[in-house]
DNA sequence: TAAAACACGTGAGAC
DNA sequence: TGTCTCACGTGTTTT
């Protein structure tokens, strides 16, 4: 790797390939003139070599250590990255389009909440024991997507069955009146059932 | 750019910088030996130059045409691309996590459909005219998230108001019985209202 | 003019 | 062995 005819500081013994004016100068002047170009060229080469090394460090797949193949691998890597970026942004765009509805639902929910407040409707949960484990419910909650379904599911899961149910939506609120019956024979207090319901509603 | 002392085919007039054995050979042999290496070196240089050109073509922002700066720009571009890929995939991951619920809902819908079919429940829409623009509805549809809310909204939009409504979910199906009344004074036939309803349900 | 960038030919080492 | 790759010093061109 080391140039045999040159000392580390750049002073060369070799005559060089000069065939032009440089050769015609006096010996001392010639050496100084050449030396300046020499050092600059060395700096340039080293800089380029360093950049190439940095590039090689950045590319994960390296088939060969050659200069040309390093650049080639970098090229394929850049193409791969560009493709990745394109695919990902396409996918993301698709995702965002499909989640637009979700955002719409969220804004609807906010609108509903505002309308409720504006009309002075307040959320309310009332539970009255009718007979044994049979309760009459009155629920006023903010309108959300699928809130009624979720409520029914949760109550079913807890062992309650809806019998006579009435649902109305108005002014951003859902008004539910229903009779529910505990089907597992357990008996609940009205207050207990009310807390259960409020917990469920909080989760909706 | 062109080397003054060399013809395009590579035969050089210059004596070269040789200070080693190569110089000691006979004149004819020396030229042939050097020539071979010369052509190979030319191919190598051209290949490297071409790769560098291709790299330059791939990088959008080029501050300078220098070899070193071309590689430097490529390095910064690769870093930028890597960051882009990372950010995008993070965002996508987040998106997917938030859309998990949606997929869950979809699978629930499928489960509901299977359960309905297994239990022999069939979708049904019945409309009976009670008095003027007042109808009694009986609807059996597959359980989906927010289907009831959507139904009520659509009917409200078309000018119907729900009065006495009963909703029950069972075996993957929603059973709705209700009285609706056209509030804009228009009169609908029962069959017409039924078609309207089926259109709405199809859209849910 | 000086400095920077480039292409060139060449010797030496690696496989 | 020959072929490939590299670093080197140099002359020329460009800024």
XYZ file of C-alpha atoms in Angstrom, chain B residues 12-145:
134
model
C 1.723 7.054 -24.136
C 4.605 9.137 -25.220
C 5.579 9.986 -21.671
C 8.237 7.965 -20.000
C 6.160 7.526 -16.846
C 7.146 7.593 -13.215
C 8.684 4.152 -13.296
C 11.692 3.734 -11.078
C 11.431 -0.021 -10.513
C 11.839 -3.213 -12.470
C 9.320 -2.243 -15.124
C 11.715 0.324 -16.463
C 14.503 -2.184 -16.803
C 12.706 -4.374 -19.331
C 13.125 -4.145 -23.044
C 11.279 -1.326 -24.691
C 8.687 -3.455 -26.549
C 7.915 -5.746 -23.632
C 7.630 -2.864 -21.261
C 5.036 -1.111 -23.386
C 2.894 -4.211 -23.734
C 3.051 -5.011 -20.040
C 2.157 -1.512 -19.058
C -0.583 -1.327 -21.636
C -2.486 -4.230 -20.120
C -2.536 -2.730 -16.681
C -3.342 0.598 -18.243
C -6.519 -0.630 -19.922
C -7.647 -2.450 -16.819
C -7.098 0.652 -14.762
C -9.031 2.694 -17.280
C -11.970 0.308 -17.068
C -11.823 0.437 -13.295
C -11.767 4.231 -13.238
C -14.614 4.486 -15.704
C -16.685 2.007 -13.737
C -16.145 3.936 -10.528
C -16.935 7.179 -12.282
C -20.144 5.703 -13.681
C -21.233 4.447 -10.272
C -20.587 7.855 -8.834
C -22.657 9.392 -11.601
C -25.496 6.985 -10.907
C -25.310 7.820 -7.217
C -25.448 11.505 -8.034
C -28.517 10.929 -10.182
C -30.227 9.188 -7.286
C -29.653 11.907 -4.727
C -32.080 14.821 -5.069
C -30.085 17.536 -3.315
C -26.627 18.124 -4.692
C -24.571 20.962 -3.279
C -21.595 20.428 -5.510
C -20.420 18.229 -8.341
C -17.254 17.234 -6.495
C -16.643 13.549 -5.980
C -16.323 13.993 -2.234
C -19.417 16.172 -1.920
C -21.426 13.764 -4.052
C -20.696 11.036 -1.538
C -21.308 13.417 1.349
C -24.707 14.389 -0.028
C -25.499 10.740 -0.558
C -24.652 10.076 3.088
C -26.933 12.822 4.381
C -29.648 11.648 2.012
C -29.378 8.084 3.281
C -29.595 9.305 6.861
C -32.664 11.335 5.987
C -34.266 8.348 4.290
C -33.524 6.111 7.272
C -35.113 8.647 9.590
C -38.128 8.875 7.304
C -38.549 5.120 7.285
C -38.291 4.975 11.056
C -40.797 7.766 11.605
C -43.236 6.339 9.113
C -43.102 2.829 10.498
C -43.562 4.185 14.028
C -46.571 6.152 12.906
C -47.925 3.134 11.090
C -47.480 0.960 14.146
C -49.390 3.464 16.226
C -52.104 3.572 13.608
C -52.382 -0.188 13.539
C -52.651 -0.315 17.301
C -55.494 2.166 17.208
C -57.238 0.291 14.432
C -57.062 -2.973 16.353
C -60.401 -2.172 17.907
C -61.876 -1.763 14.477
C -60.650 -5.190 13.436
C -62.066 -6.596 16.663
C -65.414 -5.087 15.823
C -65.242 -6.641 12.393
C -64.489 -10.071 13.818
C -67.305 -9.610 16.291
C -69.603 -8.849 13.402
C -68.527 -12.030 11.680
C -69.041 -14.005 14.875
C -72.503 -12.517 15.200
C -73.368 -13.529 11.648
C -72.208 -17.098 12.292
C -74.169 -17.342 15.474
C -77.262 -16.020 13.763
C -76.989 -18.553 10.985
C -76.315 -21.366 13.449
C -79.427 -20.523 15.424
C -81.527 -20.294 12.298
C -82.364 -16.645 12.764
C -83.003 -14.813 9.534
C -82.930 -11.112 8.872
C -86.381 -9.649 8.554
C -88.005 -6.294 8.032
C -91.750 -5.922 8.433
C -93.725 -2.722 8.114
C -97.407 -2.408 8.970
C -99.405 0.717 8.465
C -101.274 1.609 11.635
C -102.857 4.938 10.883
C -102.009 7.587 8.284
C -98.249 8.059 8.344
C -97.795 5.934 11.441
C -96.119 2.544 11.095
C -95.315 -0.410 13.254
C -91.889 -1.856 12.549
C -90.420 -5.241 13.251
C -86.768 -5.553 12.374
C -84.399 -8.471 12.887
C -80.861 -7.730 11.763
C -77.369 -8.934 12.393
C -75.754 -7.369 15.412
C -73.260 -4.688 14.485
C -71.708 -1.882 16.377
